Short mmCIF file of C-alpha atoms and ligand atoms in Angstrom, two decimals:
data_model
loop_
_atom_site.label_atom_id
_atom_site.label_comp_id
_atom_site.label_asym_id
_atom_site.label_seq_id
_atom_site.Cartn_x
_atom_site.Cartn_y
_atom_site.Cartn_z
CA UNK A 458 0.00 0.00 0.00
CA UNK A 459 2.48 2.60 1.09
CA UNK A 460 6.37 2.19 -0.15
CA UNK A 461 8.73 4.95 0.93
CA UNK A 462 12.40 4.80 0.37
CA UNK A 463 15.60 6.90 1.12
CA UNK A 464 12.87 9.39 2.93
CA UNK A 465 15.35 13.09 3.88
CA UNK A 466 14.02 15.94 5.48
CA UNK A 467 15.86 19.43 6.55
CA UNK A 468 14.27 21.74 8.34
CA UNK A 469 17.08 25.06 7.33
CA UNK A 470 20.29 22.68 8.31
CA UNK A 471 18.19 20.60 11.18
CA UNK A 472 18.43 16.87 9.44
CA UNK A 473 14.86 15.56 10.98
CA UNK A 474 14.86 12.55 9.08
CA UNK A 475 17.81 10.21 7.62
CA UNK A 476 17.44 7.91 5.24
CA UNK A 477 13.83 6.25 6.10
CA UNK A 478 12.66 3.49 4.40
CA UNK A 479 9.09 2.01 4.91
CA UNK A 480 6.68 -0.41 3.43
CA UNK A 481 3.13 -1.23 4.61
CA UNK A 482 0.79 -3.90 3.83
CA UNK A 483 -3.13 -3.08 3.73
CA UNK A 484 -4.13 -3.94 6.94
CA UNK A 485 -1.26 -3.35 9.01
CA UNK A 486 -0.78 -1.63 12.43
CA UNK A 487 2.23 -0.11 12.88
CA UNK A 488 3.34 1.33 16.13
CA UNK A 489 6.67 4.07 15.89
CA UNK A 490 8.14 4.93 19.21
CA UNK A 491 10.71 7.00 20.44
CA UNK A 492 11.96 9.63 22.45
CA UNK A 493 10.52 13.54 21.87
CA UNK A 494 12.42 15.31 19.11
CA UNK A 495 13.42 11.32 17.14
CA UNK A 496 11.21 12.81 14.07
CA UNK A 497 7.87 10.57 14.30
CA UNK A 498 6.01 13.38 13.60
CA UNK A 499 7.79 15.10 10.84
CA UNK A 500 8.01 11.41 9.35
CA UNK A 501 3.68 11.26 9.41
CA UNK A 502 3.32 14.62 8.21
CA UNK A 503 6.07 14.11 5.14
CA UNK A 504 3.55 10.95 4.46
CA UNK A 505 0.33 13.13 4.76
CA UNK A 506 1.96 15.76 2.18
CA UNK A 507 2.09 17.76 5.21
CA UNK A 508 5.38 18.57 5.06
CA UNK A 509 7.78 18.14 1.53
CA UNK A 510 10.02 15.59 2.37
CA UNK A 511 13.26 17.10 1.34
CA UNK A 512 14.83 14.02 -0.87
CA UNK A 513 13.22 10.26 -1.50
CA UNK A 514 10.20 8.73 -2.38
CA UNK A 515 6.83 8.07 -1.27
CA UNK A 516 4.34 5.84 -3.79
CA UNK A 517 0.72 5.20 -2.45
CA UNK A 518 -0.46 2.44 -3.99
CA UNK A 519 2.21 2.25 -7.14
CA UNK A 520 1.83 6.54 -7.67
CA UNK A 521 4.76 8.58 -6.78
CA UNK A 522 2.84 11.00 -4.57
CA UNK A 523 5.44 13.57 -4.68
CA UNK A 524 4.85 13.89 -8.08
CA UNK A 525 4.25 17.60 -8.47
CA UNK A 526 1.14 17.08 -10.74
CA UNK A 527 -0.18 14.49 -7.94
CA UNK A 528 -3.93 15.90 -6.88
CA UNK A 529 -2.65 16.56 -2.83
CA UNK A 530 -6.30 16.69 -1.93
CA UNK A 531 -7.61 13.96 -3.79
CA UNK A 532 -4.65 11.88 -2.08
CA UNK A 533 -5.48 13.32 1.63
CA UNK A 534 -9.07 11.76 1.19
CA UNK A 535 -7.08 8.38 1.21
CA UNK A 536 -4.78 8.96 4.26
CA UNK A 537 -6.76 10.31 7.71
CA UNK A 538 -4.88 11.76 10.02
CA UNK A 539 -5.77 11.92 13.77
CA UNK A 540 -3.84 14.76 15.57
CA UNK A 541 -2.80 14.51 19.85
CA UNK A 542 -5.06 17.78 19.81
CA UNK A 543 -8.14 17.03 18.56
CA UNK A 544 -9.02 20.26 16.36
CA UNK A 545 -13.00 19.75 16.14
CA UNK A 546 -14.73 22.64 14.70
CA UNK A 547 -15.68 24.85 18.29
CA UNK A 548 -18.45 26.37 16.23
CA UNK A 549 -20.31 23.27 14.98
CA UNK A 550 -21.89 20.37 17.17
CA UNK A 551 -20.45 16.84 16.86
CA UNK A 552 -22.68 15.73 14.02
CA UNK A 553 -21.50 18.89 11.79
CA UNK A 554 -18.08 18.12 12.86
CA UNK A 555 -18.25 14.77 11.04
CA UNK A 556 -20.59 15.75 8.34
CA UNK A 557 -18.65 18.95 7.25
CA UNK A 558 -15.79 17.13 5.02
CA UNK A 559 -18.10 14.40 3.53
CA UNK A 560 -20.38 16.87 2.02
CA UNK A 561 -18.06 19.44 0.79
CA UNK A 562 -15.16 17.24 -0.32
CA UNK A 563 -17.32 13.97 -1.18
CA UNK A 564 -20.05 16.01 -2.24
CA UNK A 565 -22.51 13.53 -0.31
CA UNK A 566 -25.99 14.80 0.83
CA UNK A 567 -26.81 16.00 4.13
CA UNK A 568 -28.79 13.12 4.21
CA UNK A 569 -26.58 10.35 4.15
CA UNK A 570 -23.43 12.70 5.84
CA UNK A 571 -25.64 12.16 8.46
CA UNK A 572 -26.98 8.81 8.59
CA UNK A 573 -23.02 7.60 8.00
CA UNK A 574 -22.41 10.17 10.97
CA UNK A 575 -24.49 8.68 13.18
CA UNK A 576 -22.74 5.25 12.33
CA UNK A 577 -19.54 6.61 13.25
CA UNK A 578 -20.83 8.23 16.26
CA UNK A 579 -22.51 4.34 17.76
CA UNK A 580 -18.99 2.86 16.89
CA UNK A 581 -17.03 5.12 18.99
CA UNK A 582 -19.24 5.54 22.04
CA UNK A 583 -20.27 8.87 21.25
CA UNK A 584 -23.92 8.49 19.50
CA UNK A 585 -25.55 10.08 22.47
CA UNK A 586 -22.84 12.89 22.17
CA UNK A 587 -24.37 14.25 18.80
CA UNK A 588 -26.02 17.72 19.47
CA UNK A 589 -23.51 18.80 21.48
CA UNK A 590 -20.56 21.05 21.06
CA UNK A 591 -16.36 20.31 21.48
CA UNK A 592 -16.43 22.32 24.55
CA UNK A 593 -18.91 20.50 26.63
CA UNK A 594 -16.52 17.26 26.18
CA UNK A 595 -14.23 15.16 27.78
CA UNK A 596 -10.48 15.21 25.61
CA UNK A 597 -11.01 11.31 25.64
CA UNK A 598 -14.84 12.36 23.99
CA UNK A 599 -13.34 14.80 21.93
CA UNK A 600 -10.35 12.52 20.26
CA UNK A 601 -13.45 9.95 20.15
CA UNK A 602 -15.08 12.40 18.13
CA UNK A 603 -12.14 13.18 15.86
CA UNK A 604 -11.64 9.51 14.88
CA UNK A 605 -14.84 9.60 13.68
CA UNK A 606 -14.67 12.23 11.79
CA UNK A 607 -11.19 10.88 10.03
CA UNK A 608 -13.34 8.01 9.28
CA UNK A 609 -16.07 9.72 7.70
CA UNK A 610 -13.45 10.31 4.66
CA UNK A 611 -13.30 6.36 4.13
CA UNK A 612 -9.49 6.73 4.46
CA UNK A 613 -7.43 3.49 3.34
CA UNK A 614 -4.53 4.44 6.04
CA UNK A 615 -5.00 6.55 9.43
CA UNK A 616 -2.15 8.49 10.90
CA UNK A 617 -2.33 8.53 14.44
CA UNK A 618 -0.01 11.20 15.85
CA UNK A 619 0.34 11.00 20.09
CA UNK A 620 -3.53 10.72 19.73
CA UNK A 621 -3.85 9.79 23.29
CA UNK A 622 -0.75 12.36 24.66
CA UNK A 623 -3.04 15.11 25.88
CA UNK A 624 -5.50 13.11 27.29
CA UNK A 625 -5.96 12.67 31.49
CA UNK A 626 -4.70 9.11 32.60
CA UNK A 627 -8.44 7.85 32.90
CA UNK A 628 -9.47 9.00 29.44
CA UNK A 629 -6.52 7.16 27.88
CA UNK A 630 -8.16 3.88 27.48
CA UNK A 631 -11.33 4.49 25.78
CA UNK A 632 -9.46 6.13 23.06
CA UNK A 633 -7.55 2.79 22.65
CA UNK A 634 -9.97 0.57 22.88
CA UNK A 635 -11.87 2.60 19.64
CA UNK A 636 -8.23 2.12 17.71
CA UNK A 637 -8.24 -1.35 18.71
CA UNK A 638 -11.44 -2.05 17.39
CA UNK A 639 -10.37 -0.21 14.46
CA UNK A 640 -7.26 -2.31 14.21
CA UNK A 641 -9.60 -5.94 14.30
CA UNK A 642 -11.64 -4.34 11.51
CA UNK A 643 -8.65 -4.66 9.56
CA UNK A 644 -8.04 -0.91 9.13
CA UNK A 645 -4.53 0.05 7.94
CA UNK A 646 -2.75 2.67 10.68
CA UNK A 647 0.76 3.79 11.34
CA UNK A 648 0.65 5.06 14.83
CA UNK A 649 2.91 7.28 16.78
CA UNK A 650 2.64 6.58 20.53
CA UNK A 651 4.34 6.01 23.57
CA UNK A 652 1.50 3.66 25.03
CA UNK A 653 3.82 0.42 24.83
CA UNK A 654 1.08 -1.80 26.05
CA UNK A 655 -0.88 -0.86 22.96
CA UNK A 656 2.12 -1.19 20.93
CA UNK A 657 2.52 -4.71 22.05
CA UNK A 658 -1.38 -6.00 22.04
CA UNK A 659 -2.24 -4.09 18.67
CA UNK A 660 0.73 -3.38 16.53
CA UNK A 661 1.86 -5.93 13.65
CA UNK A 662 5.00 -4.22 13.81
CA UNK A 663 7.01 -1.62 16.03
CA UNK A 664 9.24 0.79 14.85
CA UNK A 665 11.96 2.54 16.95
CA UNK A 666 13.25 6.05 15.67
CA UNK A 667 15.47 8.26 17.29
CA UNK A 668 17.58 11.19 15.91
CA UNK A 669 15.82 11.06 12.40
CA UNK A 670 17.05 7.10 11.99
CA UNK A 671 14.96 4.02 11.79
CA UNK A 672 16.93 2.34 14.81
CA UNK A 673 15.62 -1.07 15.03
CA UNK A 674 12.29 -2.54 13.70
CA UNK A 675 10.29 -5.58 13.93
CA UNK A 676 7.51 -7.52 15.64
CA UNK A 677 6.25 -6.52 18.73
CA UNK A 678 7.85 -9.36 20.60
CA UNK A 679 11.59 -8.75 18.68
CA UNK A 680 11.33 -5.01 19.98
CA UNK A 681 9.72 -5.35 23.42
CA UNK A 682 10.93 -8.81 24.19
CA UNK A 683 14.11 -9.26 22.47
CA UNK A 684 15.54 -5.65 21.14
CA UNK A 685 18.91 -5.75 19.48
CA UNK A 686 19.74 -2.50 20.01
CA UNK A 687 21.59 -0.42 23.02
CA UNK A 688 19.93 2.64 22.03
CA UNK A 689 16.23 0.77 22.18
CA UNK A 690 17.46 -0.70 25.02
CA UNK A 691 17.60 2.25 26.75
CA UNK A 692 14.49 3.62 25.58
CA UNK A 693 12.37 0.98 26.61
CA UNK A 694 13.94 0.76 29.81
CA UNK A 695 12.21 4.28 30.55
CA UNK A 696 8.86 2.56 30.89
CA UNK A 697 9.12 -0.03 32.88
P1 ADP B 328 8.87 13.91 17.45
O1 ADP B 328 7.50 13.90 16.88
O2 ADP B 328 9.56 12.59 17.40
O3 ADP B 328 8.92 14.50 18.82
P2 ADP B 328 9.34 15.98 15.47
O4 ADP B 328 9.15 15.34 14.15
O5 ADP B 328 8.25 16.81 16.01
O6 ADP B 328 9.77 14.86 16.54
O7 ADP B 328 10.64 16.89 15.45
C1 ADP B 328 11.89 16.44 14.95
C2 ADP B 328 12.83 17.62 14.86
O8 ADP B 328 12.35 18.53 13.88
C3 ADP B 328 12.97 18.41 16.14
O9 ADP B 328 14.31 18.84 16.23
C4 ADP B 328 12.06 19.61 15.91
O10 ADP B 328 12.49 20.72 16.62
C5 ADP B 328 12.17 19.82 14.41
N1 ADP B 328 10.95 20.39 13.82
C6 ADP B 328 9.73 19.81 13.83
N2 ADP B 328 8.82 20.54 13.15
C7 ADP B 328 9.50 21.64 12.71
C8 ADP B 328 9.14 22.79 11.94
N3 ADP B 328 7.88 22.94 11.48
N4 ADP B 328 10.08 23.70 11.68
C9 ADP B 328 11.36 23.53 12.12
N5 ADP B 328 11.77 22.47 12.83
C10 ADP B 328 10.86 21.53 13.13
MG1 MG B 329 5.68 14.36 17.74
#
C-alpha cells in the first residue's frame, strides 16, 4: 500500500529525518516509538503531504505521490490523520463536525453525511454525544469524536499522531480501545505513541526512531521482548 524509500528531510540545516525506508501492507498496524524530538512526527506529516520531504520517495499504492502534478487533496481523502489535539470545529456540534468534510469534499448529501455520521458516532461511544458542542466534552470524547470524523473520509490508512498524549490518565483507554477495534476491523494505521502496552497487544510491527534514523524494527515481541539495540534498550527501559 504505502512504499517509501531513502525518505530526507531538513528543516534550514536541522536533518529531521535520515534515510527512512518504509513499506506497509493493507491492513497493518504499525506502532513508531521514540523519544521527543526522534522525528515521528515530521516522518507522518512528510507521508500526509504535510510537510515536503526534502529528498526520496513516497508511492501510495504504485503513484509517486510527490509527483508535483499528484492531486494533494484527492490523495489526503485516502490517508486520515488523527492529531494529539483534537481540532474539532468549536463552532459546529459533533454531528457537523463529522458531516462537514463528507459533504463538501465527497459532495454527499446531508442526508446520508448524516446517517453515515451517526454510524460513526454508535462505533465510537459517542452516538448520544451528537447535538452537542467540542467544549462540553471530555479530551477522551473529543479525540473519540475526531476519529470519527477521520473516518467519515473512508481513508485506506490513518495516521495517528500521540492521539492519546493530551488526554488525562483515565481518558486514555477508551481512546484505545476505539483504535483497537479499528485495528480488528482490519483498518490500515501507522501510529505514533508512547503507550507500549498498545504497541505490544495491537501493533503488527514496532518501529523505533530516534535522531531522524529508523533504529531497530520488527515484531512486537523482537522489539519489546528481544531488542537488538543499546539505544532501544535504553528507551524501553524508561517505561518499565
Ligand atoms: P517527534 O514527533 O519525534 O517528537 P518531530 O518530528 O516533532 O519529533 O521533530 C523532529 C525535529 O524537527 C525536532 O528537532 C524539531 O524541533 C524539528 N521540527 C519539527 N517541526 C519543525 C518545523 N515545522 N520547523 C522547524 N523544525 C521543526
Ligand atoms: Mg511528535
Amino acid at each position: 500500500m504505502l512504499s517509501i524509500t531513502q525518505l530526507s528531510k531538513y528543516y534550514g540545516k536541522n536533518h529531521v529525518l535520515k534515510d527512512v525506508n518504509l513499506s506497509l501492507n493493507k491492513g497493518e498496524v504499525l506502532c513508531i516509538i521514540g523519544p521527543s524530538g526522534s522525528g515521528k512526527s515530521t516522518f507522518l506529516r512528510c507521508i500526509n503531504l504535510l510537510e515536503q520531504p526534502t529528498s526520496g520517495a513516497i508511492s501510495y499504492r504504485g503513484k509517486n505521490i510527490l509527483d508535483k502534478s499528484l492531486n494533494v487533496s484527492s490523495y489526503r481523502q485516502h490517508v486520515g490523520m488523527v492529531f494529539q489535539g483534537y481540532y474539532l470545529f468549536p463552532f459546529k456540534n459533533v454531528i457537523n463536525n463529522i458531516t462537514m468534510a463528507p459533504m463538501t469534499l465527497l459532495k454527499e448529501n446531508r442526508e446520508d453525511a448524516e446517517k453515515e455520521a451517526s454510524q460513526l458516532l454508535e462505533k465510537v461511544g459517542m452516538a448520544e454525544k451528537k447535538l452537542v458542542y467540542p467544549a462540553s466534552l471530555s479530551g477522551g470524547q473529543k479525540q473519540r469524536v475526531a476519529i470519527a470524523r477521520a473516518l467519515a473520509m473512508h481513508p485506506d490508512l490513518l495516521l495517528f499522531d500521540e492521539p492519546t498524549s493530551a488526554l488525562d490518565p483515565e481518558l486514555v483507554g477508551e481512546v484505545l480501545k476505539v483504535m483497537k477495534k479499528l485495528a480488528d476491523e482490519g483498518m490500515t494505521m501507522i501510529v505514533v505513541t508512547h503507550e507500549m502496552g498498545f504497541a505490544k497487544e495491537v501493533a503488527n510491527r514496532v518501529i523505533f526512531m530516534e535522531g531522524g534514523y529508523i533504529v531497530e524494527e520488527g515484531s512486537p515481541k523482537d522489539i519489546f521482548q528481544h531488542p537488538q539495540n543499546d539505544r532501544t534498550k535504553e528507551f524501553l527501559a524508561r517505561f518499565i
